[in-house]
Amino acid sequence: MFETVYVARHGFRLNWVMSHWDPITGTPRDPPLAAYGIAQAEQLASYFSSLPEDQRPTAIFSSPFYRCLQTSTPVAKALGLPLHVEHGIMEWYSPVKEGTGLHPRPGTATSLKAYFPDIDDSYSSTWLPSRLGETPDQVQKRTDDFLEAFAPRFESGGHPPGQHTRILFVGHAASCITLIKSLAGSKAEGKKLRIGCCSVTTLRRDAGAEKGVILGAYDIAGLAEAHFLTNGVERDWGFEDISVDETGRVVDDPGDPGTEGQVEENFGLQISHPSARM
């Protein structure tokens, strides 16, 4: 089981500084990084490469959204590692407004490899989130279920090959928060979970954790740290920032134009057995 799990958020997004931009891969709502975000990603890479060799990640798993892959790439190059695309940690969307279609989902690792050659497309995602969106409770459950299926793939030297005791997830503010809550369990209760751009949370396995258990088995050694970034914490986000209606229910989001009437056919667990090499 992983001894150390690093959780990082993507860098500063282009749509935060420009109102008009085109999605590079054609996936709606998938902005690339701004030039400032690219600089942050380079600083993130410098941070990881500055760690002692026995503390650096040996496997990197990125959300399939362009900004996350852009953030992951300098780290992968600095550490001499491939990128693994994992939809299980992709962006969170609130439930889709009835009759408006489906939320976006980026393509496969193979399709994204055309833009990011460092991707190892022999690895395929453990989990596909629903394009109908999720409530906050559902995205937390998604993360729990993803991790419980993901971890056994590596217990016997699965894919990617080799025994990996230190891994890095690169995701979004919401998926970073749910990963922290899933991995730390009750130890995350009462913590202020707000995640800034390119910040890093470090989780270390509790020496007393039960063998084979991943949920709640980690201590938070460093939470959303950004001391290595020129301007520290920026654009931090937490679930307290979501829009809710008068009943406290999260407000529905519209789907993508052109997807009205489409039926979602593939979501959830994507491996036939947790130890499958894929």
PDB file of C-alpha atoms in Angstrom:
ATOM      1  CA  MET A   1       0.000   0.000   0.000  1.00  0.00           C
ATOM      2  CA  PHE A   2       1.147   3.562  -0.657  1.00  0.00           C
ATOM      3  CA  GLU A   3       3.178   5.021   2.198  1.00  0.00           C
ATOM      4  CA  THR A   4       2.831   8.618   0.959  1.00  0.00           C
ATOM      5  CA  VAL A   5       0.134  10.202  -1.176  1.00  0.00           C
ATOM      6  CA  TYR A   6       0.594  13.712  -2.564  1.00  0.00           C
ATOM      7  CA  VAL A   7      -2.489  15.624  -3.738  1.00  0.00           C
ATOM      8  CA  ALA A   8      -1.991  18.723  -5.910  1.00  0.00           C
ATOM      9  CA  ARG A   9      -4.402  21.069  -7.642  1.00  0.00           C
ATOM     10  CA  HIS A  10      -3.938  22.420 -11.173  1.00  0.00           C
ATOM     11  CA  GLY A  11      -2.477  25.864 -11.821  1.00  0.00           C
ATOM     12  CA  PHE A  12      -4.080  29.219 -12.655  1.00  0.00           C
ATOM     13  CA  ARG A  13      -6.676  28.840 -15.439  1.00  0.00           C
ATOM     14  CA  LEU A  14      -6.744  30.905 -18.637  1.00  0.00           C
ATOM     15  CA  ASN A  15     -10.475  31.626 -18.308  1.00  0.00           C
ATOM     16  CA  TRP A  16      -9.745  33.537 -15.110  1.00  0.00           C
ATOM     17  CA  VAL A  17      -7.900  36.175 -17.146  1.00  0.00           C
ATOM     18  CA  MET A  18      -9.618  35.901 -20.560  1.00  0.00           C
ATOM     19  CA  SER A  19     -13.338  35.730 -21.264  1.00  0.00           C
ATOM     20  CA  HIS A  20     -12.902  34.240 -24.752  1.00  0.00           C
ATOM     21  CA  TRP A  21     -10.838  31.120 -25.344  1.00  0.00           C
ATOM     22  CA  ASP A  22     -11.136  27.914 -27.356  1.00  0.00           C
ATOM     23  CA  PRO A  23     -10.830  24.443 -25.811  1.00  0.00           C
ATOM     24  CA  ILE A  24      -7.698  22.905 -27.295  1.00  0.00           C
ATOM     25  CA  THR A  25      -9.041  19.341 -27.323  1.00  0.00           C
ATOM     26  CA  GLY A  26     -12.615  20.353 -28.183  1.00  0.00           C
ATOM     27  CA  THR A  27     -13.925  19.351 -24.744  1.00  0.00           C
ATOM     28  CA  PRO A  28     -16.310  22.054 -23.464  1.00  0.00           C
ATOM     29  CA  ARG A  29     -15.467  23.810 -20.207  1.00  0.00           C
ATOM     30  CA  ASP A  30     -11.856  22.649 -20.417  1.00  0.00           C
ATOM     31  CA  PRO A  31      -9.672  25.772 -20.304  1.00  0.00           C
ATOM     32  CA  PRO A  32      -5.886  25.489 -20.480  1.00  0.00           C
ATOM     33  CA  LEU A  33      -3.575  27.166 -18.015  1.00  0.00           C
ATOM     34  CA  ALA A  34      -2.762  30.845 -18.239  1.00  0.00           C
ATOM     35  CA  ALA A  35       0.917  31.708 -18.657  1.00  0.00           C
ATOM     36  CA  TYR A  36       0.935  32.368 -14.904  1.00  0.00           C
ATOM     37  CA  GLY A  37      -0.444  28.873 -14.289  1.00  0.00           C
ATOM     38  CA  ILE A  38       2.299  27.360 -16.440  1.00  0.00           C
ATOM     39  CA  ALA A  39       4.860  29.174 -14.280  1.00  0.00           C
ATOM     40  CA  GLN A  40       3.167  27.761 -11.170  1.00  0.00           C
ATOM     41  CA  ALA A  41       3.379  24.254 -12.651  1.00  0.00           C
ATOM     42  CA  GLU A  42       7.110  24.718 -13.166  1.00  0.00           C
ATOM     43  CA  GLN A  43       7.449  25.764  -9.527  1.00  0.00           C
ATOM     44  CA  LEU A  44       5.492  22.676  -8.498  1.00  0.00           C
ATOM     45  CA  ALA A  45       7.936  20.548 -10.493  1.00  0.00           C
ATOM     46  CA  SER A  46      10.878  22.275  -8.808  1.00  0.00           C
ATOM     47  CA  TYR A  47       9.337  21.547  -5.414  1.00  0.00           C
ATOM     48  CA  PHE A  48       9.020  17.819  -6.071  1.00  0.00           C
ATOM     49  CA  SER A  49      12.470  17.535  -7.637  1.00  0.00           C
ATOM     50  CA  SER A  50      13.941  19.309  -4.575  1.00  0.00           C
ATOM     51  CA  LEU A  51      12.702  16.560  -2.258  1.00  0.00           C
ATOM     52  CA  PRO A  52      15.112  13.795  -1.245  1.00  0.00           C
ATOM     53  CA  GLU A  53      14.921  10.990  -3.784  1.00  0.00           C
ATOM     54  CA  ASP A  54      13.278   8.647  -1.285  1.00  0.00           C
ATOM     55  CA  GLN A  55      10.413  11.149  -0.819  1.00  0.00           C
ATOM     56  CA  ARG A  56       9.639  11.930  -4.462  1.00  0.00           C
ATOM     57  CA  PRO A  57       6.558  10.461  -6.157  1.00  0.00           C
ATOM     58  CA  THR A  58       7.234   7.405  -8.307  1.00  0.00           C
ATOM     59  CA  ALA A  59       3.878   7.474 -10.133  1.00  0.00           C
ATOM     60  CA  ILE A  60       1.694  10.391 -11.274  1.00  0.00           C
ATOM     61  CA  PHE A  61      -2.063  10.232 -11.880  1.00  0.00           C
ATOM     62  CA  SER A  62      -3.771  13.226 -13.456  1.00  0.00           C
ATOM     63  CA  SER A  63      -7.327  14.258 -14.117  1.00  0.00           C
ATOM     64  CA  PRO A  64      -7.961  14.178 -17.886  1.00  0.00           C
ATOM     65  CA  PHE A  65      -8.762  17.890 -18.037  1.00  0.00           C
ATOM     66  CA  TYR A  66      -6.212  19.899 -20.013  1.00  0.00           C
ATOM     67  CA  ARG A  67      -5.209  22.202 -17.160  1.00  0.00           C
ATOM     68  CA  CYS A  68      -4.368  19.222 -14.939  1.00  0.00           C
ATOM     69  CA  LEU A  69      -2.304  17.499 -17.608  1.00  0.00           C
ATOM     70  CA  GLN A  70      -0.498  20.800 -18.245  1.00  0.00           C
ATOM     71  CA  THR A  71       0.229  21.036 -14.517  1.00  0.00           C
ATOM     72  CA  SER A  72       1.397  17.421 -14.313  1.00  0.00           C
ATOM     73  CA  THR A  73       3.703  17.522 -17.334  1.00  0.00           C
ATOM     74  CA  PRO A  74       6.582  19.591 -15.850  1.00  0.00           C
ATOM     75  CA  VAL A  75       6.515  17.355 -12.761  1.00  0.00           C
ATOM     76  CA  ALA A  76       6.656  14.220 -14.906  1.00  0.00           C
ATOM     77  CA  LYS A  77       9.564  15.609 -16.920  1.00  0.00           C
ATOM     78  CA  ALA A  78      11.462  16.718 -13.813  1.00  0.00           C
ATOM     79  CA  LEU A  79      11.091  13.306 -12.186  1.00  0.00           C
ATOM     80  CA  GLY A  80      11.494  11.269 -15.369  1.00  0.00           C
ATOM     81  CA  LEU A  81       8.069   9.673 -15.019  1.00  0.00           C
ATOM     82  CA  PRO A  82       5.168   8.982 -17.402  1.00  0.00           C
ATOM     83  CA  LEU A  83       1.695  10.448 -16.850  1.00  0.00           C
ATOM     84  CA  HIS A  84      -1.300   8.249 -16.105  1.00  0.00           C
ATOM     85  CA  VAL A  85      -4.743   9.631 -16.909  1.00  0.00           C
ATOM     86  CA  GLU A  86      -7.359   8.882 -14.258  1.00  0.00           C
ATOM     87  CA  HIS A  87     -10.953  10.037 -14.760  1.00  0.00           C
ATOM     88  CA  GLY A  88     -11.749   9.025 -11.190  1.00  0.00           C
ATOM     89  CA  ILE A  89     -10.252  12.316  -9.951  1.00  0.00           C
ATOM     90  CA  MET A  90     -11.716  14.554 -12.651  1.00  0.00           C
ATOM     91  CA  GLU A  91     -13.733  17.748 -12.165  1.00  0.00           C
ATOM     92  CA  TRP A  92     -16.899  17.796 -10.077  1.00  0.00           C
ATOM     93  CA  TYR A  93     -20.114  19.098 -11.633  1.00  0.00           C
ATOM     94  CA  SER A  94     -23.323  19.563  -9.681  1.00  0.00           C
ATOM     95  CA  PRO A  95     -26.424  17.663 -10.885  1.00  0.00           C
ATOM     96  CA  VAL A  96     -27.370  18.533 -14.448  1.00  0.00           C
ATOM     97  CA  LYS A  97     -30.505  20.629 -14.928  1.00  0.00           C
ATOM     98  CA  GLU A  98     -33.275  18.432 -16.304  1.00  0.00           C
ATOM     99  CA  GLY A  99     -33.580  18.518 -20.084  1.00  0.00           C
ATOM    100  CA  THR A 100     -30.285  20.324 -20.707  1.00  0.00           C
ATOM    101  CA  GLY A 101     -28.100  17.343 -21.647  1.00  0.00           C
ATOM    102  CA  LEU A 102     -24.921  16.002 -20.089  1.00  0.00           C
ATOM    103  CA  HIS A 103     -21.775  17.465 -18.535  1.00  0.00           C
ATOM    104  CA  PRO A 104     -18.466  17.199 -20.447  1.00  0.00           C
ATOM    105  CA  ARG A 105     -16.047  14.340 -20.064  1.00  0.00           C
ATOM    106  CA  PRO A 106     -12.556  14.487 -21.635  1.00  0.00           C
ATOM    107  CA  GLY A 107     -11.389  11.692 -23.905  1.00  0.00           C
ATOM    108  CA  THR A 108      -9.304   8.603 -23.277  1.00  0.00           C
ATOM    109  CA  ALA A 109      -5.624   8.503 -22.460  1.00  0.00           C
ATOM    110  CA  THR A 110      -4.916   7.498 -26.052  1.00  0.00           C
ATOM    111  CA  SER A 111      -6.763  10.509 -27.466  1.00  0.00           C
ATOM    112  CA  LEU A 112      -5.024  12.861 -25.014  1.00  0.00           C
ATOM    113  CA  LYS A 113      -1.580  11.448 -25.765  1.00  0.00           C
ATOM    114  CA  ALA A 114      -1.647  13.438 -29.035  1.00  0.00           C
ATOM    115  CA  TYR A 115      -1.431  16.592 -26.876  1.00  0.00           C
ATOM    116  CA  PHE A 116       0.698  15.184 -24.041  1.00  0.00           C
ATOM    117  CA  PRO A 117       3.247  12.640 -25.313  1.00  0.00           C
ATOM    118  CA  ASP A 118       4.340  11.783 -21.752  1.00  0.00           C
ATOM    119  CA  ILE A 119       1.044   9.941 -21.203  1.00  0.00           C
ATOM    120  CA  ASP A 120       1.326   6.176 -20.784  1.00  0.00           C
ATOM    121  CA  ASP A 121      -1.872   5.064 -22.482  1.00  0.00           C
ATOM    122  CA  SER A 122      -1.398   1.426 -21.494  1.00  0.00           C
ATOM    123  CA  TYR A 123      -3.043   2.528 -18.231  1.00  0.00           C
ATOM    124  CA  SER A 124      -6.776   3.197 -18.416  1.00  0.00           C
ATOM    125  CA  SER A 125      -8.998   4.864 -15.852  1.00  0.00           C
ATOM    126  CA  THR A 126     -10.344   3.018 -12.857  1.00  0.00           C
ATOM    127  CA  TRP A 127     -13.549   5.070 -12.655  1.00  0.00           C
ATOM    128  CA  LEU A 128     -15.723   7.262 -14.887  1.00  0.00           C
ATOM    129  CA  PRO A 129     -17.897   9.810 -13.040  1.00  0.00           C
ATOM    130  CA  SER A 130     -21.482  10.269 -14.157  1.00  0.00           C
ATOM    131  CA  ARG A 131     -22.079  12.961 -16.759  1.00  0.00           C
ATOM    132  CA  LEU A 132     -25.377  13.681 -14.981  1.00  0.00           C
ATOM    133  CA  GLY A 133     -23.418  15.383 -12.217  1.00  0.00           C
ATOM    134  CA  GLU A 134     -23.199  14.727  -8.508  1.00  0.00           C
ATOM    135  CA  THR A 135     -24.223  16.217  -5.186  1.00  0.00           C
ATOM    136  CA  PRO A 136     -21.399  16.915  -2.710  1.00  0.00           C
ATOM    137  CA  ASP A 137     -22.205  13.655  -0.919  1.00  0.00           C
ATOM    138  CA  GLN A 138     -22.132  11.761  -4.213  1.00  0.00           C
ATOM    139  CA  VAL A 139     -18.739  13.122  -5.261  1.00  0.00           C
ATOM    140  CA  GLN A 140     -17.362  12.078  -1.874  1.00  0.00           C
ATOM    141  CA  LYS A 141     -18.825   8.593  -2.370  1.00  0.00           C
ATOM    142  CA  ARG A 142     -17.344   8.521  -5.883  1.00  0.00           C
ATOM    143  CA  THR A 143     -13.900   9.226  -4.441  1.00  0.00           C
ATOM    144  CA  ASP A 144     -14.261   6.548  -1.751  1.00  0.00           C
ATOM    145  CA  ASP A 145     -15.334   3.963  -4.321  1.00  0.00           C
ATOM    146  CA  PHE A 146     -12.608   4.998  -6.752  1.00  0.00           C
ATOM    147  CA  LEU A 147      -9.845   4.657  -4.151  1.00  0.00           C
ATOM    148  CA  GLU A 148     -11.058   1.257  -2.973  1.00  0.00           C
ATOM    149  CA  ALA A 149     -10.887  -0.023  -6.571  1.00  0.00           C
ATOM    150  CA  PHE A 150      -7.698   1.867  -7.458  1.00  0.00           C
ATOM    151  CA  ALA A 151      -5.446   0.759  -4.597  1.00  0.00           C
ATOM    152  CA  PRO A 152      -5.617  -3.029  -5.199  1.00  0.00           C
ATOM    153  CA  ARG A 153      -4.349  -2.511  -8.759  1.00  0.00           C
ATOM    154  CA  PHE A 154      -0.919  -1.835  -7.244  1.00  0.00           C
ATOM    155  CA  GLU A 155      -0.810  -4.283  -4.365  1.00  0.00           C
ATOM    156  CA  SER A 156       0.870  -7.017  -6.398  1.00  0.00           C
ATOM    157  CA  GLY A 157       2.990  -4.814  -8.642  1.00  0.00           C
ATOM    158  CA  GLY A 158       0.171  -4.123 -11.062  1.00  0.00           C
ATOM    159  CA  HIS A 159      -0.084  -1.275 -13.526  1.00  0.00           C
ATOM    160  CA  PRO A 160       1.926   0.902 -13.738  1.00  0.00           C
ATOM    161  CA  PRO A 161       4.615  -1.742 -13.200  1.00  0.00           C
ATOM    162  CA  GLY A 162       6.737  -1.723 -10.092  1.00  0.00           C
ATOM    163  CA  GLN A 163       6.032  -1.289  -6.408  1.00  0.00           C
ATOM    164  CA  HIS A 164       4.911   2.295  -5.876  1.00  0.00           C
ATOM    165  CA  THR A 165       4.902   3.541  -2.308  1.00  0.00           C
ATOM    166  CA  ARG A 166       4.701   7.277  -3.152  1.00  0.00           C
ATOM    167  CA  ILE A 167       2.118   8.578  -5.619  1.00  0.00           C
ATOM    168  CA  LEU A 168       0.898  11.964  -6.792  1.00  0.00           C
ATOM    169  CA  PHE A 169      -2.677  12.838  -7.739  1.00  0.00           C
ATOM    170  CA  VAL A 170      -3.177  16.054  -9.746  1.00  0.00           C
ATOM    171  CA  GLY A 171      -6.780  17.152  -9.790  1.00  0.00           C
ATOM    172  CA  HIS A 172      -9.207  19.970  -9.063  1.00  0.00           C
ATOM    173  CA  ALA A 173     -10.136  21.786  -5.866  1.00  0.00           C
ATOM    174  CA  ALA A 174     -13.176  19.558  -5.296  1.00  0.00           C
ATOM    175  CA  SER A 175     -11.439  16.284  -6.105  1.00  0.00           C
ATOM    176  CA  CYS A 176      -8.428  17.276  -4.003  1.00  0.00           C
ATOM    177  CA  ILE A 177     -10.728  17.900  -1.037  1.00  0.00           C
ATOM    178  CA  THR A 178     -12.589  14.616  -1.447  1.00  0.00           C
ATOM    179  CA  LEU A 179      -9.306  12.715  -1.823  1.00  0.00           C
ATOM    180  CA  ILE A 180      -8.031  14.258   1.421  1.00  0.00           C
ATOM    181  CA  LYS A 181     -11.271  13.427   3.240  1.00  0.00           C
ATOM    182  CA  SER A 182     -11.321   9.867   1.913  1.00  0.00           C
ATOM    183  CA  LEU A 183      -7.678   9.173   2.754  1.00  0.00           C
ATOM    184  CA  ALA A 184      -7.613  10.890   6.153  1.00  0.00           C
ATOM    185  CA  GLY A 185     -11.131  10.003   7.288  1.00  0.00           C
ATOM    186  CA  SER A 186     -11.931  11.371  10.737  1.00  0.00           C
ATOM    187  CA  LYS A 187      -8.514  13.056  10.875  1.00  0.00           C
ATOM    188  CA  ALA A 188      -9.785  15.552   8.277  1.00  0.00           C
ATOM    189  CA  GLU A 189     -12.778  16.525  10.416  1.00  0.00           C
ATOM    190  CA  GLY A 190     -12.569  20.081  11.662  1.00  0.00           C
ATOM    191  CA  LYS A 191      -9.855  20.964   9.147  1.00  0.00           C
ATOM    192  CA  LYS A 192     -10.314  24.008   6.933  1.00  0.00           C
ATOM    193  CA  LEU A 193     -10.175  22.340   3.536  1.00  0.00           C
ATOM    194  CA  ARG A 194      -9.540  25.104   1.030  1.00  0.00           C
ATOM    195  CA  ILE A 195      -7.287  24.282  -1.898  1.00  0.00           C
ATOM    196  CA  GLY A 196      -5.251  26.872  -3.808  1.00  0.00           C
ATOM    197  CA  CYS A 197      -3.714  26.579  -7.256  1.00  0.00           C
ATOM    198  CA  CYS A 198      -0.722  24.200  -7.404  1.00  0.00           C
ATOM    199  CA  SER A 199      -0.855  23.671  -3.642  1.00  0.00           C
ATOM    200  CA  VAL A 200       0.256  20.283  -2.293  1.00  0.00           C
ATOM    201  CA  THR A 201      -1.228  18.171   0.470  1.00  0.00           C
ATOM    202  CA  THR A 202       0.955  15.394   1.857  1.00  0.00           C
ATOM    203  CA  LEU A 203      -0.631  12.340   3.458  1.00  0.00           C
ATOM    204  CA  ARG A 204       1.405   9.630   5.178  1.00  0.00           C
ATOM    205  CA  ARG A 205       0.121   6.205   6.050  1.00  0.00           C
ATOM    206  CA  ASP A 206      -0.689   5.670   9.718  1.00  0.00           C
ATOM    207  CA  ALA A 207       1.682   3.049  11.115  1.00  0.00           C
ATOM    208  CA  GLY A 208      -1.275   1.374  12.788  1.00  0.00           C
ATOM    209  CA  ALA A 209      -3.483   1.249   9.685  1.00  0.00           C
ATOM    210  CA  GLU A 210      -4.998  -2.127   8.888  1.00  0.00           C
ATOM    211  CA  LYS A 211      -3.330  -3.927   5.989  1.00  0.00           C
ATOM    212  CA  GLY A 212      -5.128  -3.420   2.682  1.00  0.00           C
ATOM    213  CA  VAL A 213      -7.257  -0.535   3.988  1.00  0.00           C
ATOM    214  CA  ILE A 214      -6.933   2.829   2.237  1.00  0.00           C
ATOM    215  CA  LEU A 215      -9.926   4.862   3.483  1.00  0.00           C
ATOM    216  CA  GLY A 216      -9.075   6.771   6.653  1.00  0.00           C
ATOM    217  CA  ALA A 217      -5.613   5.182   6.798  1.00  0.00           C
ATOM    218  CA  TYR A 218      -3.543   8.366   6.370  1.00  0.00           C
ATOM    219  CA  ASP A 219      -2.378  11.273   8.500  1.00  0.00           C
ATOM    220  CA  ILE A 220      -2.224  14.782   7.066  1.00  0.00           C
ATOM    221  CA  ALA A 221       1.458  15.756   7.155  1.00  0.00           C
ATOM    222  CA  GLY A 222       0.988  18.991   5.200  1.00  0.00           C
ATOM    223  CA  LEU A 223      -2.289  20.607   4.112  1.00  0.00           C
ATOM    224  CA  ALA A 224      -2.608  22.653   0.895  1.00  0.00           C
ATOM    225  CA  GLU A 225       0.945  23.951   1.192  1.00  0.00           C
ATOM    226  CA  ALA A 226       2.060  26.671  -1.221  1.00  0.00           C
ATOM    227  CA  HIS A 227       5.265  28.019   0.362  1.00  0.00           C
ATOM    228  CA  PHE A 228       7.208  27.038  -2.783  1.00  0.00           C
ATOM    229  CA  LEU A 229       5.035  29.235  -5.027  1.00  0.00           C
ATOM    230  CA  THR A 230       6.099  32.828  -5.632  1.00  0.00           C
ATOM    231  CA  ASN A 231       2.794  34.267  -4.407  1.00  0.00           C
ATOM    232  CA  GLY A 232       1.734  31.485  -2.071  1.00  0.00           C
ATOM    233  CA  VAL A 233      -1.926  30.487  -1.861  1.00  0.00           C
ATOM    234  CA  GLU A 234      -4.124  31.872  -4.658  1.00  0.00           C
ATOM    235  CA  ARG A 235      -7.666  31.224  -5.888  1.00  0.00           C
ATOM    236  CA  ASP A 236      -8.336  28.819  -3.028  1.00  0.00           C
ATOM    237  CA  TRP A 237     -11.720  27.074  -3.046  1.00  0.00           C
ATOM    238  CA  GLY A 238     -13.767  24.985  -0.637  1.00  0.00           C
ATOM    239  CA  PHE A 239     -17.173  23.336  -0.692  1.00  0.00           C
ATOM    240  CA  GLU A 240     -18.520  26.228   1.378  1.00  0.00           C
ATOM    241  CA  ASP A 241     -18.250  28.278  -1.829  1.00  0.00           C
ATOM    242  CA  ILE A 242     -20.857  26.293  -3.787  1.00  0.00           C
ATOM    243  CA  SER A 243     -24.164  27.842  -4.810  1.00  0.00           C
ATOM    244  CA  VAL A 244     -27.215  26.459  -3.012  1.00  0.00           C
ATOM    245  CA  ASP A 245     -30.940  27.202  -3.225  1.00  0.00           C
ATOM    246  CA  GLU A 246     -33.191  28.360  -0.406  1.00  0.00           C
ATOM    247  CA  THR A 247     -33.407  24.775   0.927  1.00  0.00           C
ATOM    248  CA  GLY A 248     -29.632  24.365   1.034  1.00  0.00           C
ATOM    249  CA  ARG A 249     -29.595  22.041  -1.980  1.00  0.00           C
ATOM    250  CA  VAL A 250     -26.760  22.533  -4.463  1.00  0.00           C
ATOM    251  CA  VAL A 251     -27.947  24.448  -7.535  1.00  0.00           C
ATOM    252  CA  ASP A 252     -28.198  22.392 -10.732  1.00  0.00           C
ATOM    253  CA  ASP A 253     -25.872  23.197 -13.639  1.00  0.00           C
ATOM    254  CA  PRO A 254     -26.925  23.160 -17.308  1.00  0.00           C
ATOM    255  CA  GLY A 255     -25.504  20.443 -19.541  1.00  0.00           C
ATOM    256  CA  ASP A 256     -23.596  21.081 -22.732  1.00  0.00           C
ATOM    257  CA  PRO A 257     -25.579  22.409 -25.704  1.00  0.00           C
ATOM    258  CA  GLY A 258     -26.040  19.663 -28.266  1.00  0.00           C
ATOM    259  CA  THR A 259     -26.190  16.844 -25.714  1.00  0.00           C
ATOM    260  CA  GLU A 260     -29.903  17.213 -25.011  1.00  0.00           C
ATOM    261  CA  GLY A 261     -31.617  13.869 -25.410  1.00  0.00           C
ATOM    262  CA  GLN A 262     -28.380  11.893 -25.089  1.00  0.00           C
ATOM    263  CA  VAL A 263     -28.414   9.002 -22.644  1.00  0.00           C
ATOM    264  CA  GLU A 264     -25.399   8.255 -20.494  1.00  0.00           C
ATOM    265  CA  GLU A 265     -24.349   4.676 -20.986  1.00  0.00           C
ATOM    266  CA  ASN A 266     -20.944   4.274 -19.363  1.00  0.00           C
ATOM    267  CA  PHE A 267     -19.978   5.398 -15.874  1.00  0.00           C
ATOM    268  CA  GLY A 268     -18.704   3.987 -12.604  1.00  0.00           C
ATOM    269  CA  LEU A 269     -16.146   1.188 -12.217  1.00  0.00           C
ATOM    270  CA  GLN A 270     -14.171   0.508 -15.408  1.00  0.00           C
ATOM    271  CA  ILE A 271     -12.073  -2.491 -14.402  1.00  0.00           C
ATOM    272  CA  SER A 272     -13.280  -6.084 -14.291  1.00  0.00           C
ATOM    273  CA  HIS A 273     -11.248  -6.853 -11.189  1.00  0.00           C
ATOM    274  CA  PRO A 274      -9.374  -4.482  -8.827  1.00  0.00           C
ATOM    275  CA  SER A 275      -6.031  -6.122  -9.608  1.00  0.00           C
ATOM    276  CA  ALA A 276      -6.547  -5.971 -13.394  1.00  0.00           C
ATOM    277  CA  ARG A 277      -3.499  -4.576 -15.189  1.00  0.00           C
ATOM    278  CA  MET A 278      -5.587  -2.736 -17.793  1.00  0.00           C
TER     279      MET A 278
END
